[in-house]
Amino acid sequence: MHLLHLEDNPADHELVRRCLVRAEFEVRLTLVETMADFESALRQGEADAVLADYHLAGFCGMQAWDWLQQQGLELPFLIVSGAIGEATVADALLRGVSDYVDKNRLARLPTALQRALELHASRRTQAQAQAELAESRRRLVDLTEHLQLGLERERADIAREIHDDIGGALAALKLDLAWLGRHLPQPEAQAHVRAALEMAEHALLASQRLMRNLRPAVLDQGLEPALQWLVRTFAERTGLALRLEGGLRLPVEPQLAMVVYRTAQEALTNVLKHAQARSVRLELSDLEGVLTLEVSDDGCGASAADLAKLQSFGLLGLRERAQGAGGWLDVATAPGQGMTLILSLPLNGTKAADWE
């Protein structure tokens, strides 16, 4: 272990060295007497800790501590000095110094040094764990964004296949059935043809509905028209009272539009499944450089415990989608007071993702 000892009295330096030797510390204790020597020693090699006198010739030991902070160096730093007063000691400790040891009580130095080294090691371990956690979180966000990108591409591919293959085949089938209806004189055959035409029309409408859900073509007209279409069709299908308020002043990039649309779609699905609501209000805005979607219902709401349940993976997915686009998702709810979901996406500096 290498210790730097900032001290201008060689006799005191020797006393400190002997104290550490008696405590069976295996250390290399380097004496530095000036601020310049102190800075030079730290630039040239690593140190495990610093012992510093408070009163030095022409400067104060706390200046060494301030320099360490300015350089971003994190080292155990102990003041080993004569009596300096309780107020001075308290100020030094508040500024982050590890400990203070009175030169007249050097027997306490090994214990104080050991404690400072252990605390420093613990902080480094914690900082490393936090850095690893942050990196893991970043990778998770990147993975989620990648999966969402792949999912949207698959949806677009499936929608095109439905349109090109199934939709085309059903349209051709309707033409053939119509031709048969015109050329078959038997009433019984005509009835079968009409039934087949109705089934083909039903299948064609179902394929069109699937295509719109997979990749809403209305999004090509803009986010507002897409949300208006979603609100109208959802209200027709479920009987809920829905209204869309607010509006946008500027066009929205396709990737952000898709995030907002999918969030609204998922939020409405959650309302239908869990909220027991009668009405839902959606509000859209792009004020102050933030694209915001707010979805509020008058349903049963949820407690904190309810949100923490595994069934709330839908909300977790929405949060991951928002974070992947550089934004965030907030949920405000209470039992019996409905739920409000707020999606916020910065319009500048957003992470790009090609959802097309």
Coordinates of C-alpha atoms in Angstrom, one line a residue:
M1 CA 0.0 0.0 0.0
H2 CA 1.3 3.4 -1.0
L3 CA 0.6 6.4 1.2
L4 CA 1.4 10.0 0.4
H5 CA 2.3 12.0 3.6
L6 CA 2.0 15.8 3.1
E7 CA 4.1 17.0 6.0
D8 CA 6.8 19.7 6.4
N9 CA 8.3 18.2 9.7
P10 CA 10.5 15.1 9.1
A11 CA 10.3 14.2 12.8
D12 CA 6.5 14.0 12.6
H13 CA 6.8 12.0 9.4
E14 CA 9.0 9.5 11.2
L15 CA 6.5 9.2 14.1
V16 CA 3.7 8.4 11.6
R17 CA 5.9 5.8 9.9
R18 CA 6.7 4.1 13.2
C19 CA 3.1 4.1 14.2
L20 CA 2.0 2.3 11.1
V21 CA 4.9 -0.2 11.3
R22 CA 3.9 -1.0 14.9
A23 CA 0.3 -1.7 13.7
E24 CA 1.8 -4.1 11.1
F25 CA 0.8 -2.0 8.1
E26 CA 2.8 -2.9 5.1
V27 CA 3.0 0.5 3.5
R28 CA 5.3 2.6 1.5
L29 CA 5.1 6.1 3.0
T30 CA 6.2 8.9 0.7
L31 CA 7.0 12.3 2.2
V32 CA 6.0 15.4 0.2
E33 CA 6.5 18.8 1.7
T34 CA 5.1 21.3 -0.8
M35 CA 1.9 21.5 -2.8
A36 CA 3.9 21.3 -6.1
D37 CA 5.6 18.0 -4.9
F38 CA 2.2 16.7 -3.8
E39 CA 0.6 17.3 -7.2
S40 CA 3.7 15.9 -9.0
A41 CA 3.7 12.7 -7.0
L42 CA 0.0 12.1 -7.8
R43 CA 0.5 12.7 -11.5
Q44 CA 3.5 10.4 -11.6
G45 CA 2.0 7.4 -9.8
E46 CA -1.0 6.1 -8.0
A47 CA -1.5 6.4 -4.2
D48 CA -3.9 4.4 -2.0
A49 CA -4.4 7.2 0.5
V50 CA -3.2 10.6 1.6
L51 CA -2.2 11.7 5.1
A52 CA -1.9 15.5 5.4
D53 CA -0.9 18.0 8.1
Y54 CA -3.3 20.9 8.4
H55 CA -0.8 23.7 9.0
L56 CA 2.0 23.7 6.4
A57 CA 4.6 26.2 5.4
G58 CA 2.7 28.8 3.2
F59 CA -0.5 26.8 2.7
C60 CA -3.1 24.6 4.3
G61 CA -3.6 20.8 4.0
M62 CA -7.2 21.4 2.8
Q63 CA -5.8 23.0 -0.3
A64 CA -4.5 19.5 -1.2
W65 CA -8.0 18.1 -0.7
D66 CA -9.5 20.8 -2.9
W67 CA -7.0 20.0 -5.6
L68 CA -7.9 16.3 -5.4
Q69 CA -11.5 17.2 -5.9
Q70 CA -10.8 19.5 -8.9
Q71 CA -8.8 16.7 -10.5
G72 CA -11.6 14.2 -9.9
L73 CA -9.4 11.9 -7.8
E74 CA -11.1 9.9 -5.2
L75 CA -8.7 8.9 -2.4
P76 CA -9.0 8.4 1.3
F77 CA -7.8 11.6 2.8
L78 CA -6.9 11.9 6.5
I79 CA -5.8 15.0 8.3
V80 CA -3.0 14.1 10.7
S81 CA -2.3 17.3 12.6
G82 CA -2.0 19.1 15.9
A83 CA -5.1 20.4 17.6
I84 CA -7.1 22.5 15.0
G85 CA -10.3 23.0 16.8
E86 CA -13.7 21.3 16.6
A87 CA -15.2 23.8 14.2
T88 CA -12.3 23.3 11.8
V89 CA -12.5 19.5 12.0
A90 CA -16.3 19.6 11.5
D91 CA -15.8 21.8 8.4
A92 CA -13.2 19.4 6.9
L93 CA -15.4 16.4 7.5
L94 CA -18.4 18.2 5.9
R95 CA -16.2 18.9 2.8
G96 CA -15.6 15.2 2.5
V97 CA -12.3 14.5 4.3
S98 CA -12.2 10.9 5.6
D99 CA -11.1 11.6 9.1
Y100 CA -9.0 13.7 11.5
V101 CA -6.2 12.3 13.8
D102 CA -4.5 14.4 16.4
K103 CA -0.7 14.0 16.3
N104 CA -0.8 13.7 20.1
R105 CA -3.0 10.6 19.7
L106 CA -1.3 8.7 16.8
A107 CA -2.3 5.4 18.2
R108 CA -5.7 6.0 16.7
L109 CA -4.2 6.5 13.2
P110 CA -4.1 2.8 12.1
T111 CA -7.8 2.3 13.0
A112 CA -8.9 5.5 11.3
L113 CA -6.8 4.6 8.2
Q114 CA -8.2 1.1 8.0
R115 CA -11.7 2.4 8.3
A116 CA -11.1 5.1 5.6
L117 CA -9.7 2.5 3.2
E118 CA -12.6 0.1 3.8
L119 CA -15.1 2.9 3.2
H120 CA -13.3 4.0 0.1
A121 CA -13.3 0.4 -1.2
S122 CA -17.0 0.0 -0.5
R123 CA -17.8 3.2 -2.4
R124 CA -15.7 2.1 -5.3
T125 CA -17.6 -1.2 -5.4
Q126 CA -20.9 0.6 -5.2
A127 CA -19.9 3.0 -7.9
Q128 CA -18.8 0.1 -10.1
A129 CA -22.1 -1.7 -9.5
Q130 CA -24.1 1.4 -10.3
A131 CA -22.1 1.8 -13.5
E132 CA -22.7 -1.8 -14.5
L133 CA -26.4 -1.4 -13.7
A134 CA -26.6 1.7 -15.9
E135 CA -24.8 -0.1 -18.7
S136 CA -27.1 -3.0 -18.3
R137 CA -30.1 -0.7 -18.4
R138 CA -28.8 1.0 -21.5
R139 CA -28.4 -2.3 -23.2
L140 CA -31.9 -3.3 -22.2
V141 CA -33.3 -0.1 -23.7
D142 CA -31.3 -0.7 -26.9
L143 CA -32.6 -4.3 -27.0
T144 CA -36.2 -3.1 -26.5
E145 CA -35.8 -0.6 -29.2
H146 CA -34.4 -3.2 -31.5
L147 CA -37.2 -5.6 -30.7
Q148 CA -39.8 -2.9 -31.3
L149 CA -38.2 -2.0 -34.6
G150 CA -38.3 -5.7 -35.6
L151 CA -41.9 -6.1 -34.5
E152 CA -43.0 -3.0 -36.5
R153 CA -41.2 -4.3 -39.6
E154 CA -42.8 -7.7 -39.2
R155 CA -46.2 -6.1 -38.8
A156 CA -45.6 -4.1 -41.9
D157 CA -44.5 -7.2 -43.8
I158 CA -47.6 -9.2 -42.7
A159 CA -49.9 -6.3 -43.6
R160 CA -48.4 -6.2 -47.1
E161 CA -48.8 -9.9 -47.5
I162 CA -52.4 -9.8 -46.4
H163 CA -53.0 -7.0 -48.8
D164 CA -51.2 -8.5 -51.8
D165 CA -52.1 -12.2 -51.3
I166 CA -55.2 -12.6 -49.2
G167 CA -56.8 -9.3 -50.2
G168 CA -56.1 -9.9 -53.9
A169 CA -57.3 -13.5 -53.7
L170 CA -60.6 -12.5 -51.9
A171 CA -61.2 -9.7 -54.4
A172 CA -60.7 -12.2 -57.3
L173 CA -63.0 -14.7 -55.5
K174 CA -65.7 -12.1 -55.3
L175 CA -65.5 -11.4 -59.0
D176 CA -65.8 -15.1 -59.8
L177 CA -68.7 -15.5 -57.5
A178 CA -70.4 -12.5 -59.0
W179 CA -69.9 -14.1 -62.5
L180 CA -71.4 -17.4 -61.3
G181 CA -74.3 -15.5 -59.8
R182 CA -75.1 -14.0 -63.2
H183 CA -74.8 -17.3 -65.1
L184 CA -76.4 -19.8 -62.8
P185 CA -80.2 -19.9 -63.3
Q186 CA -81.0 -22.3 -60.5
P187 CA -82.5 -20.5 -57.4
E188 CA -80.7 -22.8 -55.0
A189 CA -77.3 -22.1 -56.7
Q190 CA -78.0 -18.4 -56.6
A191 CA -78.6 -18.7 -52.8
H192 CA -75.3 -20.5 -52.3
V193 CA -73.5 -17.8 -54.4
R194 CA -75.0 -15.0 -52.4
A195 CA -74.0 -16.7 -49.1
A196 CA -70.5 -17.2 -50.5
L197 CA -70.3 -13.5 -51.6
E198 CA -71.3 -12.4 -48.1
M199 CA -68.6 -14.7 -46.5
A200 CA -66.0 -13.4 -49.0
E201 CA -67.0 -9.8 -48.2
H202 CA -66.8 -10.5 -44.5
A203 CA -63.3 -12.1 -44.9
L204 CA -62.2 -9.1 -47.0
L205 CA -63.3 -6.6 -44.4
A206 CA -61.6 -8.7 -41.7
S207 CA -58.3 -8.7 -43.7
Q208 CA -58.6 -4.9 -44.1
R209 CA -59.1 -4.5 -40.4
L210 CA -56.1 -6.7 -39.7
M211 CA -54.0 -4.6 -42.0
R212 CA -55.0 -1.4 -40.4
N213 CA -54.2 -2.8 -36.9
L214 CA -50.8 -4.2 -38.1
R215 CA -49.7 -1.1 -40.0
P216 CA -52.3 1.7 -40.1
A217 CA -52.1 3.3 -43.5
V218 CA -53.8 6.4 -42.0
L219 CA -50.4 7.1 -40.2
D220 CA -49.1 8.2 -43.6
Q221 CA -51.6 11.1 -43.4
G222 CA -50.2 12.2 -40.1
L223 CA -50.5 11.5 -36.4
E224 CA -53.7 13.4 -35.7
P225 CA -55.7 11.7 -38.5
A226 CA -54.4 8.4 -37.3
L227 CA -55.5 9.0 -33.7
Q228 CA -58.9 10.4 -34.9
W229 CA -59.4 7.2 -36.9
L230 CA -58.3 5.0 -33.9
V231 CA -60.7 6.9 -31.5
R232 CA -63.6 6.6 -33.9
T233 CA -63.2 2.9 -34.7
F234 CA -62.5 2.0 -31.1
A235 CA -65.7 3.8 -30.0
E236 CA -67.8 2.1 -32.7
R237 CA -66.4 -1.3 -31.7
T238 CA -66.7 -1.0 -27.9
G239 CA -69.4 1.5 -27.2
L240 CA -67.1 3.6 -25.0
A241 CA -67.5 7.4 -25.1
L242 CA -64.1 8.6 -26.5
R243 CA -63.0 12.1 -27.5
L244 CA -59.7 13.4 -28.8
E245 CA -58.7 17.0 -27.7
G246 CA -55.9 19.3 -28.5
G247 CA -53.8 19.2 -31.6
L248 CA -50.4 19.6 -33.2
R249 CA -48.8 22.7 -34.7
L250 CA -45.9 20.9 -36.5
P251 CA -45.6 17.6 -38.3
V252 CA -44.3 14.7 -36.3
E253 CA -41.5 12.3 -37.4
P254 CA -42.7 8.9 -38.4
Q255 CA -40.9 7.1 -35.6
L256 CA -42.4 9.3 -32.9
A257 CA -45.8 9.1 -34.5
M258 CA -45.6 5.3 -34.3
V259 CA -44.7 5.4 -30.6
V260 CA -47.6 7.7 -29.8
Y261 CA -50.0 5.7 -31.9
R262 CA -49.0 2.4 -30.3
T263 CA -49.2 3.9 -26.9
A264 CA -52.7 5.2 -27.5
Q265 CA -53.7 1.8 -28.9
E266 CA -52.3 -0.1 -25.9
A267 CA -53.8 2.4 -23.4
L268 CA -57.2 2.0 -24.9
T269 CA -56.9 -1.8 -24.9
N270 CA -56.0 -1.6 -21.2
V271 CA -59.0 0.6 -20.5
L272 CA -61.3 -1.9 -22.2
K273 CA -59.8 -4.9 -20.3
H274 CA -59.3 -3.5 -16.8
A275 CA -60.7 0.0 -16.2
Q276 CA -64.5 -0.7 -16.3
A277 CA -64.7 2.9 -17.7
R278 CA -67.5 4.6 -19.5
S279 CA -65.6 7.4 -21.1
V280 CA -62.0 8.1 -22.1
R281 CA -60.3 11.4 -23.0
L282 CA -57.2 11.7 -25.2
E283 CA -55.3 14.9 -25.3
L284 CA -52.5 15.6 -27.8
S285 CA -50.1 18.5 -27.8
D286 CA -46.6 19.6 -28.9
L287 CA -46.0 22.6 -26.6
E288 CA -42.5 23.6 -25.4
G289 CA -40.7 21.1 -27.7
V290 CA -42.4 18.1 -26.1
L291 CA -44.8 15.8 -27.8
T292 CA -47.4 14.8 -25.2
L293 CA -50.2 12.3 -25.3
E294 CA -52.5 12.1 -22.2
V295 CA -55.1 9.3 -21.9
S296 CA -57.6 9.6 -19.0
D297 CA -60.5 7.4 -18.1
D298 CA -63.2 7.4 -15.4
G299 CA -62.8 3.8 -14.5
C300 CA -62.0 2.0 -11.3
G301 CA -58.3 3.1 -11.1
A302 CA -55.6 1.1 -9.5
S303 CA -53.5 1.0 -6.3
A304 CA -49.7 1.0 -6.1
A305 CA -49.9 -2.7 -5.4
D306 CA -52.0 -3.3 -8.5
L307 CA -49.5 -1.5 -10.7
A308 CA -46.7 -3.6 -9.2
K309 CA -48.3 -6.9 -10.1
L310 CA -47.1 -9.0 -13.0
Q311 CA -50.2 -8.1 -14.9
S312 CA -48.9 -4.6 -15.4
F313 CA -46.3 -5.7 -18.0
G314 CA -48.4 -3.7 -20.5
L315 CA -47.3 -0.5 -18.7
L316 CA -43.7 -1.7 -18.5
G317 CA -43.8 -2.3 -22.2
L318 CA -45.1 1.2 -22.8
R319 CA -42.4 2.7 -20.5
E320 CA -39.7 0.8 -22.4
R321 CA -41.1 2.0 -25.7
A322 CA -41.1 5.6 -24.5
Q323 CA -37.5 5.4 -23.2
G324 CA -36.4 3.9 -26.4
A325 CA -37.7 7.0 -28.2
G326 CA -35.9 9.2 -25.6
G327 CA -39.0 10.0 -23.6
W328 CA -40.8 8.9 -20.5
L329 CA -44.2 7.6 -19.3
D330 CA -46.0 8.7 -16.2
V331 CA -49.1 7.1 -14.6
A332 CA -51.4 8.8 -12.1
T333 CA -54.1 6.7 -10.5
A334 CA -55.9 5.8 -7.3
P335 CA -58.6 3.3 -6.5
G336 CA -62.0 4.6 -7.7
Q337 CA -60.5 7.7 -9.3
G338 CA -59.7 6.4 -12.8
M339 CA -56.3 6.4 -14.4
T340 CA -54.3 9.0 -16.4
L341 CA -51.4 7.9 -18.6
I342 CA -49.0 10.6 -19.9
L343 CA -46.5 10.0 -22.6
S344 CA -43.9 12.7 -23.2
L345 CA -41.4 12.6 -26.1
P346 CA -38.8 15.4 -26.7
L347 CA -39.1 16.7 -30.3
N348 CA -35.4 17.7 -30.4
G349 CA -32.5 15.3 -29.9
T350 CA -34.7 12.2 -29.9
K351 CA -33.1 8.9 -30.6
A352 CA -33.8 8.0 -34.2
A353 CA -35.4 4.7 -35.1
D354 CA -36.7 3.8 -38.5
W355 CA -40.1 2.3 -37.9
E356 CA -41.0 2.1 -41.6

